[in-house]
XYZ file of C-alpha atoms in Angstrom:
763
model
C 65.505 109.110 74.996
C 70.305 108.898 74.245
C 69.807 112.700 75.475
C 68.401 111.694 78.773
C 70.547 109.017 79.745
C 73.655 111.793 78.418
C 71.673 114.277 80.802
C 71.839 111.891 83.659
C 75.837 110.715 83.485
C 76.313 114.767 83.524
C 74.631 114.949 86.515
C 76.277 112.301 87.985
C 80.076 113.379 86.738
C 78.374 116.519 88.554
C 77.649 114.534 91.760
C 80.777 113.440 91.951
C 82.381 116.143 91.762
C 80.222 118.166 94.349
C 80.891 115.083 97.022
C 84.912 115.304 95.891
C 85.020 119.424 96.512
C 88.172 120.569 98.218
C 89.167 117.098 98.509
C 92.084 115.259 97.235
C 90.306 111.787 95.688
C 88.810 114.188 93.249
C 92.707 114.189 91.911
C 91.810 110.591 91.134
C 91.936 109.534 87.804
C 91.487 105.417 87.469
C 91.777 105.682 83.867
C 95.703 106.410 84.153
C 97.460 103.247 83.180
C 94.526 101.898 81.291
C 96.175 102.519 78.084
C 99.478 100.786 76.753
C 101.055 98.449 79.462
C 99.867 99.737 82.684
C 97.050 97.137 83.067
C 95.191 98.847 85.849
C 92.121 97.983 87.074
C 89.081 100.972 86.252
C 86.394 99.911 87.968
C 85.147 100.649 91.317
C 87.266 99.754 94.881
C 87.519 100.304 97.726
C 91.195 100.219 100.102
C 92.315 97.277 99.909
C 88.835 95.754 98.683
C 88.168 92.238 98.473
C 85.351 92.889 95.751
C 86.383 94.858 92.562
C 83.609 94.952 90.025
C 84.307 96.056 86.701
C 83.355 95.440 82.754
C 85.013 93.180 80.940
C 85.600 93.207 77.195
C 89.309 91.405 76.567
C 89.557 87.921 78.143
C 92.597 87.795 78.215
C 94.052 91.437 79.115
C 94.830 91.707 83.271
C 92.336 93.760 84.421
C 89.749 92.440 81.708
C 89.470 95.915 80.235
C 90.232 97.282 77.363
C 89.604 101.001 76.468
C 89.303 99.984 72.517
C 85.539 100.746 71.777
C 85.571 98.533 68.990
C 85.345 95.534 71.876
C 82.103 95.046 73.236
C 81.684 94.597 76.850
C 80.479 90.584 77.705
C 79.944 91.241 81.534
C 80.656 93.218 84.854
C 82.550 90.727 86.971
C 83.450 91.007 90.274
C 86.609 90.114 91.052
C 89.518 91.832 89.636
C 93.549 92.627 89.651
C 95.546 95.590 88.759
C 98.368 96.498 86.670
C 99.937 92.850 86.455
C 101.320 91.122 84.020
C 101.906 87.743 82.494
C 98.606 85.469 82.528
C 95.060 87.185 83.811
C 93.892 85.714 87.047
C 89.993 85.960 87.938
C 87.344 88.067 85.966
C 84.389 85.943 88.371
C 80.664 85.931 88.391
C 79.657 87.657 85.660
C 76.799 89.926 85.806
C 75.127 91.665 82.500
C 72.435 93.469 81.877
C 69.973 92.773 78.489
C 66.756 93.312 76.550
C 65.006 91.575 73.878
C 66.137 88.657 72.418
C 67.049 85.660 75.308
C 67.806 82.740 73.097
C 71.224 82.534 73.857
C 73.547 82.500 76.981
C 75.970 84.661 75.055
C 75.624 88.651 75.359
C 77.563 91.574 74.212
C 77.576 95.075 73.776
C 79.439 98.164 73.059
C 79.554 100.917 75.290
C 79.430 104.813 74.898
C 79.093 107.370 77.595
C 81.889 105.629 79.811
C 82.518 107.647 82.776
C 84.835 106.815 85.520
C 85.663 107.867 88.289
C 87.168 107.113 92.178
C 84.141 104.366 93.119
C 82.141 104.604 90.265
C 82.096 103.281 86.635
C 79.410 103.987 84.623
C 78.917 103.273 80.760
C 75.650 102.824 78.133
C 75.843 99.636 76.439
C 74.660 100.496 73.455
C 72.630 97.049 72.126
C 69.991 97.720 74.420
C 71.060 101.431 75.817
C 70.799 100.351 79.164
C 72.785 102.810 81.412
C 75.144 100.705 83.670
C 76.487 102.211 86.935
C 78.373 100.791 89.739
C 79.542 101.724 92.768
C 81.335 99.010 96.133
C 81.779 98.290 99.699
C 84.710 96.317 101.199
C 82.863 93.108 100.347
C 79.627 93.724 98.505
C 78.749 95.892 95.181
C 75.812 97.923 94.469
C 74.436 98.147 90.362
C 72.122 101.005 89.169
C 70.790 99.775 85.868
C 68.163 101.841 83.689
C 66.702 100.037 80.546
C 64.990 101.659 77.631
C 62.845 99.008 76.717
C 59.644 98.233 77.376
C 59.416 94.662 76.161
C 61.360 92.225 78.431
C 64.586 93.329 80.482
C 66.848 90.980 82.196
C 69.497 90.579 83.947
C 72.199 87.426 83.317
C 74.560 86.081 85.497
C 77.319 84.113 84.658
C 79.282 81.265 86.752
C 81.080 80.096 83.664
C 83.151 83.177 82.640
C 85.989 83.951 83.778
C 89.653 85.416 82.364
C 92.248 83.877 80.182
C 89.764 80.454 79.508
C 92.008 77.932 77.779
C 90.679 74.904 76.388
C 94.206 73.578 77.163
C 94.200 71.144 80.290
C 96.297 72.793 82.657
C 97.763 75.368 80.176
C 100.868 77.672 81.757
C 99.181 80.733 83.379
C 95.372 80.165 81.836
C 92.444 79.821 83.910
C 90.922 76.692 84.234
C 86.717 75.669 84.745
C 86.276 73.689 88.027
C 82.354 73.333 88.612
C 79.480 76.265 89.282
C 76.628 76.265 90.811
C 73.411 78.653 90.946
C 70.308 78.652 93.223
C 67.342 80.639 92.716
C 65.794 81.645 96.348
C 63.367 83.977 95.773
C 61.950 86.454 93.085
C 64.336 88.906 94.457
C 67.567 86.536 95.261
C 70.096 83.988 93.270
C 72.830 82.671 95.117
C 75.941 80.259 94.282
C 79.708 80.018 93.447
C 82.160 79.754 90.551
C 85.368 77.275 90.837
C 88.217 78.095 88.838
C 92.159 77.299 89.018
C 95.457 78.468 87.482
C 96.258 82.052 86.575
C 99.721 83.563 86.726
C 100.529 82.109 89.852
C 98.935 78.599 88.831
C 97.333 78.286 91.669
C 94.869 75.467 93.204
C 91.046 76.021 93.000
C 89.530 78.275 94.885
C 85.883 79.299 94.605
C 84.543 82.822 94.475
C 80.654 82.170 95.886
C 78.182 85.094 95.825
C 74.562 85.987 96.762
C 72.710 88.640 94.224
C 69.779 90.738 95.836
C 67.337 93.140 93.704
C 65.035 95.921 94.986
C 61.785 94.794 92.461
C 61.117 91.260 92.081
C 61.759 89.401 88.641
C 58.334 88.049 87.051
C 60.207 84.774 86.237
C 64.193 82.598 85.145
C 65.467 80.281 83.582
C 68.725 78.493 84.627
C 70.863 77.084 82.675
C 73.995 74.124 82.621
C 76.041 73.810 79.701
C 74.278 75.307 76.894
C 70.527 74.225 77.693
C 68.032 76.474 79.275
C 65.758 74.979 82.012
C 63.214 78.026 82.510
C 62.420 77.983 86.564
C 64.092 75.428 87.025
C 65.906 76.728 90.651
C 68.340 74.376 90.821
C 71.501 73.673 88.945
C 73.919 71.718 90.865
C 77.432 71.531 90.911
C 78.452 68.542 87.958
C 81.577 70.324 86.541
C 79.552 72.492 83.899
C 79.015 75.916 83.561
C 75.758 77.247 85.258
C 74.163 80.307 85.718
C 70.524 82.589 85.557
C 68.078 84.796 83.390
C 66.369 86.940 85.603
C 63.539 88.576 83.595
C 61.771 91.651 84.471
C 58.476 93.065 84.108
C 56.735 96.705 84.733
C 60.049 97.733 86.453
C 59.712 100.957 88.602
C 61.151 104.257 86.486
C 62.613 101.433 84.398
C 65.338 101.781 87.071
C 66.614 98.432 88.531
C 68.929 97.950 91.543
C 71.043 94.796 92.355
C 73.477 94.422 94.972
C 75.934 91.431 94.911
C 77.939 90.312 97.763
C 81.210 87.875 97.008
C 82.596 85.838 99.756
C 85.253 82.778 99.833
C 83.414 80.902 102.592
C 80.005 80.871 101.428
C 77.054 81.766 99.519
C 75.411 82.514 103.216
C 78.674 84.703 104.184
C 77.975 86.364 100.853
C 74.539 87.702 101.626
C 75.768 88.685 105.369
C 78.622 90.763 102.911
C 75.537 92.502 101.714
C 73.474 93.112 104.677
C 76.764 93.969 106.948
C 77.509 96.929 104.451
C 75.309 97.855 102.323
C 72.425 97.867 104.437
C 70.144 100.258 102.074
C 69.061 100.939 98.516
C 71.036 104.400 97.890
C 73.208 104.206 94.891
C 74.656 108.163 95.997
C 74.572 107.288 99.721
C 76.764 103.728 99.080
C 79.181 106.016 96.484
C 79.758 108.946 98.875
C 81.057 105.864 101.396
C 83.635 104.557 99.621
C 85.083 108.178 98.347
C 84.924 108.797 102.052
C 86.957 105.829 102.495
C 89.531 107.000 99.942
C 89.761 110.389 101.411
C 90.560 109.346 104.706
C 93.869 107.479 103.631
C 94.445 110.187 100.558
C 94.548 113.045 102.891
C 97.084 111.894 104.723
C 99.144 113.542 102.348
C 98.467 117.385 101.726
C 100.335 118.948 99.049
C 100.309 123.079 97.964
C 97.171 124.362 96.918
C 98.877 126.104 93.382
C 100.159 122.740 92.584
C 99.130 121.843 88.589
C 95.957 120.019 88.384
C 98.464 117.543 86.551
C 101.018 117.161 89.285
C 97.978 116.411 91.718
C 96.379 114.110 89.531
C 99.785 112.169 88.896
C 100.639 112.481 92.583
C 97.404 111.047 94.600
C 96.497 108.658 91.362
C 99.632 107.293 91.977
C 98.349 106.585 96.083
C 95.139 105.719 94.967
C 96.608 102.580 92.509
C 99.301 101.493 95.289
C 96.479 100.393 97.851
C 94.143 98.518 96.039
C 96.171 95.561 96.411
C 96.879 93.330 98.444
C 93.601 92.659 99.533
C 92.008 92.414 102.789
C 89.972 89.195 102.762
C 90.332 89.106 107.107
C 87.626 86.182 108.002
C 87.320 85.068 104.342
C 89.852 82.785 104.457
C 88.263 78.774 103.795
C 91.701 77.744 104.351
C 91.724 77.815 107.794
C 90.089 79.664 110.745
C 91.128 82.487 113.146
C 90.370 85.878 113.722
C 93.843 87.157 112.655
C 94.357 89.608 109.676
C 94.424 87.582 105.870
C 95.311 89.161 102.778
C 95.425 87.905 99.528
C 96.805 89.190 96.038
C 100.438 89.465 96.866
C 101.078 90.006 92.680
C 103.880 89.922 93.915
C 106.185 91.000 96.728
C 108.747 91.189 93.842
C 107.091 94.073 92.589
C 106.046 95.332 95.426
C 108.310 95.152 97.814
C 110.782 98.405 96.603
C 108.030 100.761 97.052
C 104.481 99.965 97.432
C 105.283 98.361 101.278
C 107.555 100.863 102.233
C 104.798 103.909 101.033
C 101.425 102.079 103.215
C 103.748 101.559 106.519
C 104.333 105.618 105.184
C 101.433 106.159 105.005
C 99.222 103.350 106.855
C 101.653 101.976 109.442
C 98.171 100.140 111.129
C 97.311 98.256 107.573
C 100.948 97.404 107.077
C 100.925 95.660 110.425
C 97.902 93.825 109.609
C 99.487 92.834 105.837
C 102.704 91.337 107.395
C 101.174 89.680 110.640
C 98.758 88.445 107.293
C 102.407 86.959 105.606
C 103.205 85.277 109.106
C 100.165 83.810 109.164
C 101.116 81.979 106.092
C 103.657 80.749 106.476
C 102.697 79.258 109.363
C 99.679 77.324 108.054
C 101.003 76.793 104.378
C 105.004 76.717 105.356
C 106.091 79.810 103.423
C 105.701 83.167 103.365
C 104.344 84.078 99.841
C 105.493 85.796 97.330
C 103.536 85.679 94.262
C 99.884 84.543 96.223
C 96.422 85.088 94.937
C 93.417 82.551 95.141
C 94.833 81.278 98.647
C 97.463 80.025 96.965
C 101.169 79.974 96.655
C 102.003 79.759 93.144
C 105.019 82.181 91.507
C 108.078 82.830 92.263
C 110.519 85.300 89.887
C 114.037 85.440 92.400
C 113.977 86.170 95.863
C 112.138 85.401 98.463
C 111.441 89.192 99.032
C 108.568 88.673 102.268
C 112.135 88.913 103.991
C 112.420 92.899 102.321
C 109.350 93.792 103.874
C 109.672 92.166 107.394
C 113.181 94.068 107.470
C 111.500 97.135 106.298
C 109.005 97.089 109.344
C 111.016 95.643 111.424
C 113.803 98.927 110.914
C 110.761 101.182 110.781
C 109.639 100.404 114.650
C 106.665 99.102 113.461
C 104.925 97.454 116.979
C 102.502 94.174 116.805
C 104.317 91.634 114.791
C 105.726 89.061 116.503
C 109.502 89.175 114.566
C 110.302 85.813 116.111
C 108.355 84.097 114.658
C 109.213 86.612 111.439
C 112.900 85.542 111.679
C 111.641 81.609 111.711
C 109.636 82.438 108.642
C 112.977 84.039 107.316
C 114.652 81.240 108.046
C 112.696 78.564 106.483
C 113.113 80.484 103.281
C 116.774 80.543 103.599
C 117.370 76.745 105.183
C 114.687 74.544 102.877
C 114.380 74.026 99.603
C 111.129 74.251 98.612
C 111.073 70.725 96.301
C 108.826 70.213 93.242
C 109.531 72.644 90.426
C 110.987 75.711 92.504
C 108.975 77.667 91.460
C 105.851 77.600 93.763
C 107.468 79.724 96.970
C 111.008 79.614 98.924
C 114.049 80.168 96.921
C 114.461 77.761 93.996
C 118.616 76.381 93.723
C 119.122 76.956 97.040
C 121.296 73.739 97.426
C 123.454 75.485 94.657
C 123.500 78.496 96.833
C 124.254 77.205 100.261
C 127.048 75.027 98.573
C 128.410 77.072 96.272
C 127.345 80.733 97.008
C 125.527 81.145 94.618
C 123.312 79.874 92.017
C 124.468 78.352 89.110
C 123.240 77.642 85.671
C 121.782 74.307 86.445
C 118.950 76.393 87.791
C 116.938 79.232 85.982
C 117.378 82.819 86.383
C 120.640 82.380 88.663
C 121.722 85.521 87.721
C 118.836 87.653 89.947
C 118.135 84.763 92.119
C 121.781 84.892 93.301
C 121.705 88.909 93.639
C 118.081 88.729 95.919
C 119.195 86.050 97.967
C 122.102 87.661 98.840
C 119.918 90.826 99.425
C 117.281 88.820 101.353
C 120.264 87.648 103.722
C 121.305 90.845 104.759
C 117.716 91.474 105.516
C 117.771 88.277 107.688
C 120.460 89.092 109.292
C 118.936 92.329 110.247
C 115.891 90.729 111.734
C 118.521 87.924 113.663
C 120.454 91.232 114.850
C 117.557 92.883 116.509
C 116.609 89.678 117.742
C 119.511 88.610 119.465
C 119.870 85.592 117.112
C 123.613 86.136 116.755
C 124.577 83.119 114.944
C 122.259 83.746 112.345
C 122.890 87.082 112.277
C 126.678 86.289 111.301
C 125.499 83.775 108.994
C 123.980 85.434 107.077
C 125.801 88.582 107.553
C 128.341 86.802 105.726
C 126.219 85.909 102.801
C 124.970 88.547 101.829
C 128.334 89.138 100.374
C 127.414 86.315 97.603
C 126.724 88.562 95.132
C 130.105 89.239 94.686
C 130.585 85.679 93.271
C 129.384 86.295 90.284
C 130.860 89.619 90.159
C 132.985 88.934 86.409
C 136.125 91.519 85.624
C 135.069 91.950 82.369
C 134.672 94.747 79.915
C 131.832 95.918 78.223
C 130.879 99.989 77.050
C 133.048 101.122 78.937
C 132.531 99.402 82.269
C 134.552 96.736 84.324
C 132.620 94.401 86.355
C 129.358 92.423 86.035
C 127.425 89.686 87.148
C 127.618 86.745 85.074
C 126.311 82.977 84.925
C 128.458 80.271 86.728
C 128.077 76.473 86.058
C 127.915 73.953 88.801
C 131.709 73.339 88.395
C 132.782 76.942 89.141
C 133.613 77.921 85.764
C 132.183 81.361 84.138
C 130.206 80.236 81.090
C 131.052 82.674 78.068
C 128.033 81.042 75.794
C 124.067 79.347 75.954
C 122.487 77.030 74.014
C 120.256 78.818 71.646
C 118.484 76.279 69.314
C 119.119 73.114 67.794
C 118.309 72.893 63.696
C 119.212 69.910 61.601
C 120.967 68.384 64.786
C 123.246 70.649 64.712
C 123.303 73.081 68.214
C 123.741 75.985 68.217
C 125.320 78.747 70.750
C 125.372 82.857 71.420
C 127.850 84.449 73.151
C 127.241 85.161 76.593
C 127.680 88.631 77.207
C 126.423 91.993 80.022
C 123.846 92.735 77.153
C 122.733 89.603 76.752
C 119.208 88.493 76.800
C 118.348 84.965 76.138
C 114.844 85.109 76.593
C 112.599 85.063 74.470
C 114.869 84.522 72.157
C 116.717 81.476 73.091
C 114.669 80.138 76.201
C 111.241 80.310 77.638
C 110.232 83.987 79.251
C 111.446 82.293 82.607
C 114.054 79.962 81.834
C 117.020 83.016 81.478
C 119.708 83.490 83.492
C 118.594 87.315 84.270
C 114.317 87.548 84.493
C 113.039 90.335 82.288
C 116.321 92.502 82.122
C 120.306 92.277 81.118
C 122.785 92.168 82.997
C 123.991 95.751 82.873
C 120.612 96.658 84.512
C 120.699 93.728 87.690
C 124.397 93.773 88.382
C 123.922 97.755 89.354
C 120.666 95.619 91.939
C 122.705 95.276 95.167
C 120.593 97.548 97.393
C 122.655 96.601 100.547
C 126.070 97.800 99.929
C 126.515 100.029 97.115
C 129.545 101.166 98.986
C 131.217 97.677 97.658
C 129.211 98.005 94.116
C 131.405 100.806 93.530
C 134.476 99.924 94.638
C 134.310 96.784 92.214
C 133.253 99.005 89.486
C 136.523 101.638 89.863
C 135.693 103.881 92.082
C 133.228 107.610 92.816
C 134.330 108.636 88.564
C 134.445 104.653 87.130
C 130.662 104.549 88.604
C 129.543 107.660 87.648
C 130.432 106.756 83.653
C 128.557 103.568 84.439
C 125.570 105.107 85.533
C 125.523 108.087 82.450
C 126.245 105.043 80.337
C 123.255 102.931 81.459
C 120.783 106.164 81.134
C 122.381 107.877 78.130
C 122.743 104.178 75.792
C 119.298 103.051 77.118
C 119.954 100.103 78.912
C 117.621 101.404 81.322
C 114.320 100.247 81.724
C 112.310 102.462 83.610
C 109.145 99.263 83.566
C 111.814 97.090 85.227
C 111.414 96.806 89.066
C 115.157 96.022 89.817
C 116.125 99.577 88.265
C 114.318 101.317 90.683
C 116.869 102.032 92.245
C 119.147 102.993 89.893
C 118.436 106.328 89.200
C 119.200 107.116 92.883
C 122.518 105.792 93.083
C 124.712 109.199 91.911
C 123.577 110.074 95.936
C 126.771 107.053 97.159
C 129.393 108.823 95.092
C 128.127 112.693 96.273
C 126.037 113.595 93.406
C 122.326 113.634 94.248
C 121.713 116.398 91.842
C 123.431 114.185 89.155
C 120.240 111.620 90.705
C 117.838 114.602 90.793
C 118.595 114.694 87.055
C 118.038 111.376 86.132
C 115.194 111.305 88.395
C 112.685 114.322 86.709
C 114.049 113.676 82.975
C 112.210 109.991 82.929
C 109.170 111.394 85.196
C 108.720 113.919 82.849
C 109.045 111.388 79.566
C 107.516 108.675 80.960
C 104.683 109.770 83.116
C 101.792 111.569 82.915
C 98.107 112.417 83.367
C 96.766 110.108 80.625
C 95.610 106.951 79.724
C 98.954 105.871 78.765
C 100.608 107.662 82.201
C 102.086 104.590 83.072
C 105.028 103.561 81.648
C 104.848 99.565 82.069
C 102.654 96.993 84.223
C 101.451 99.075 87.202
C 102.311 95.792 89.231
C 99.498 96.336 92.021
C 100.787 99.798 92.407
C 104.878 99.233 92.118
C 105.472 101.632 89.484
C 102.720 104.476 90.986
C 104.185 104.148 94.340
C 107.748 104.709 92.557
C 106.560 107.791 91.301
C 104.613 109.148 94.427
C 107.961 108.905 96.442
C 109.396 110.278 93.723
C 106.912 113.337 93.578
C 107.626 113.839 97.389
C 111.277 113.824 97.327
C 112.072 111.282 98.990
C 112.428 107.178 98.098
C 113.363 104.318 99.791
C 115.887 101.855 100.251
C 113.482 98.927 101.127
C 114.321 97.068 104.282
C 116.694 99.616 105.511
C 115.458 102.468 107.947
C 116.310 105.854 105.595
C 114.798 107.028 102.759
C 116.752 109.257 100.111
C 116.664 113.196 99.614
C 115.433 114.308 96.323
C 113.912 117.502 94.252
C 110.369 117.195 95.368
C 108.080 118.410 92.718
C 105.525 120.057 94.906
C 106.774 123.336 97.362
C 105.271 121.698 100.189
C 103.654 118.671 101.201
C 102.294 117.671 104.809
C 102.545 113.716 106.028
C 99.498 113.867 108.182
C 100.874 110.783 110.333
C 99.087 108.149 111.587
C 100.307 109.338 114.833
C 99.336 112.584 114.996
C 102.605 114.884 113.928
C 102.848 116.509 110.889
C 105.873 115.984 108.985
C 106.497 118.861 106.263
C 108.562 118.932 103.381
C 109.160 122.521 102.167
C 111.248 123.202 99.103
C 111.642 127.149 98.806
C 111.588 128.803 95.617
C 111.131 125.836 93.696
C 110.547 126.091 89.715
C 111.435 124.828 86.616
C 114.665 127.308 87.181
C 115.123 126.393 90.860
C 115.309 122.571 90.609
C 118.539 121.547 92.556
C 118.751 121.401 96.294
C 121.401 124.141 97.698
C 120.839 123.663 101.561
C 118.793 121.541 103.561
C 117.202 122.042 107.364
C 115.934 119.831 109.457
C 113.570 121.407 112.247
C 115.652 124.805 112.019
C 119.046 123.272 111.894
C 121.463 122.309 108.859
C 120.978 119.077 107.731
C 123.552 117.904 105.450
C 122.767 114.505 104.426
C 121.143 113.396 101.365
C 118.939 110.501 103.187
C 116.856 110.908 106.290
C 115.643 108.076 108.781
C 112.232 106.788 108.996
C 112.176 107.870 112.756
C 112.937 111.354 111.945
C 109.608 111.316 109.436
C 107.773 109.918 112.623
C 108.736 112.429 115.291
C 107.271 115.012 112.606
C 108.695 118.353 111.965
C 110.296 120.102 108.711
C 112.506 119.155 106.341
C 113.018 122.665 104.411
C 115.300 123.121 100.895
C 116.213 125.881 99.742
C 116.061 125.739 96.165
C 118.897 127.340 93.512
C 119.831 127.087 89.898
C 122.969 125.066 89.955
C 123.723 122.280 92.058
C 125.567 122.594 95.736
C 128.996 121.767 95.777
C 128.648 120.852 99.399
C 125.161 119.579 100.152
C 124.582 115.527 100.512
C 128.751 115.443 99.271
C 130.197 114.768 102.822
C 127.855 111.816 104.312
C 126.885 109.412 101.689
C 123.990 106.763 102.500
C 124.662 103.358 104.891
C 126.244 100.378 103.326
C 126.993 97.030 104.400
C 130.740 96.792 104.085
C 130.880 100.547 105.643
C 130.072 98.858 108.642
C 131.486 96.850 110.919
C 130.338 92.925 111.232
C 129.503 91.681 114.734
C 130.276 87.859 115.457
């Protein structure tokens, strides 16, 4: 029997390949990043899809899943996030096919013959020899179960299962059960909901409603509440206890059972409507093909040369795929307010995604980015603040700045239309002028009173160092939008405040470089040491140096001067004024030495978003060749097409979008209108833009030896800059590189990328 099961899986794999013949989505491998720190979601999803059904075998994993084959699957839940760190979120409405013993609610099985492809997950549940396959639409999933047993077979729907459950009331970053309800509607349909709160963003209660329909009737059923089964009792109403249903099937045709399950954040009737609208048939292959085509419509917007290696194409297209999993499109599914405007959730978190994920969506899918920004403005109008780390319909966590400002500025400077930028400026000003109150972690800017009074965030507040840096850049982005919308007063104020990072710049030396962002107290005095521990009534202190990491040794993860990095990394994070950063460091040679120290001594962390721009900083001293060396060294050492091919939490596509941009030979400075130019990984990349105009990047003579850009032409004319404006790409054309074995002494050396201090401030 197992041989026949294996044959089915092989046929499925061949089907997937045949559907994918000569198409880009055949190079997507959802398993890249499933091991190590990647935390990617491995189940099927549509682009920005609301439902993300997939296997759960690790309650504390962010994706619900580990590749460890010794850990049994306990169910397939319908809502997941991808690539995130911290406490897990979602894992709601768990489904599990079973055979034989139904005396306990808990049912789990090891798996084998696991097959994963874009839009598809399949595995054999070893305990019962049940083949499970899943594909999906945007808001409904399609399951196919093939049973082996002639005994009773069943499908369990468990509304009390979810990720990162904690018995500690209000456990930080853990999820807490609130309530659930199940109702058997007929012998082919079950409806209900589950309510949970908490998770990484410490959010309020969210409800996931579902409707499940089967292509064959179940013979009988049991619902449960708590730990007790109630045979043939159709309803288990919500009284704060966990509920679910066990549905028993007899005499299944070909021992195969199909199930469609829709979800909604509005009602179970809406969940059923989502099934009817999106999967009105019972053809698994058809649904798989439709899902793959949705992805192909996006992935085909970038075409790389056919001769590129499978390894490179797999890394690249999987990077695009991961970028477009989140945020999720919940338009029409918002339970908090009613309108027809776009609504997106799971901005998880903008601190991670603003640097490269949002700009990549802007470049390849600008209409989608317009909807995403408009959704952010709806959240501001209804909830009072722009989102930063929103999930489960709740704002709830800020790591540093109010970085929705950067996303808005990026859309503005790149000319995205259909966005009310006057309203957007109001939203940005709300962040910049009004303290959020409470624990100052949910939204807005924590430590804002200090920042606006002192010009920096003092050590009276946690994360004072990176907050000051990020607020400075947020203010720059605010000023850019203010200027463009003719608000000169706001422009003048915030372009000045964009220099506030300098108020924490301390002229000290470390590892041969001078000048670092260092902490100050509220009396404007430098902080030289921090309290670490109290033992036997004695308080101990440790010196605070540019390499100090007060977390987690002395303070909590969220309580340090810098979030997830040292001053060595953060002191280079001034994306709007690299020229001033170079000046304060001591000039070009001193800056080059500083960058070399960062990389050569291992102070750089490839997995840390504040360092995303750092390998490109050589551009500002006229040495793009050195940027190329660092970027290719980082990618070649840390990225690959294996399951461990992402060097850190993918963070909703942040790491993947960083890779995809650099493989094309471009990298954005988010919130600004240009892309830095680097040596690509492909001899030719064609961006088929939404406006119908192609932009082609050619690398003539590119090879492992000829890896440096010698000269560049744009539409046949010499192009001397190592950066290119977004509008030059939008117009379409050809950017052609002449590659060589040695760095150019002229290209990219005369005109460096823009910096705030190079421009005249308009008052």
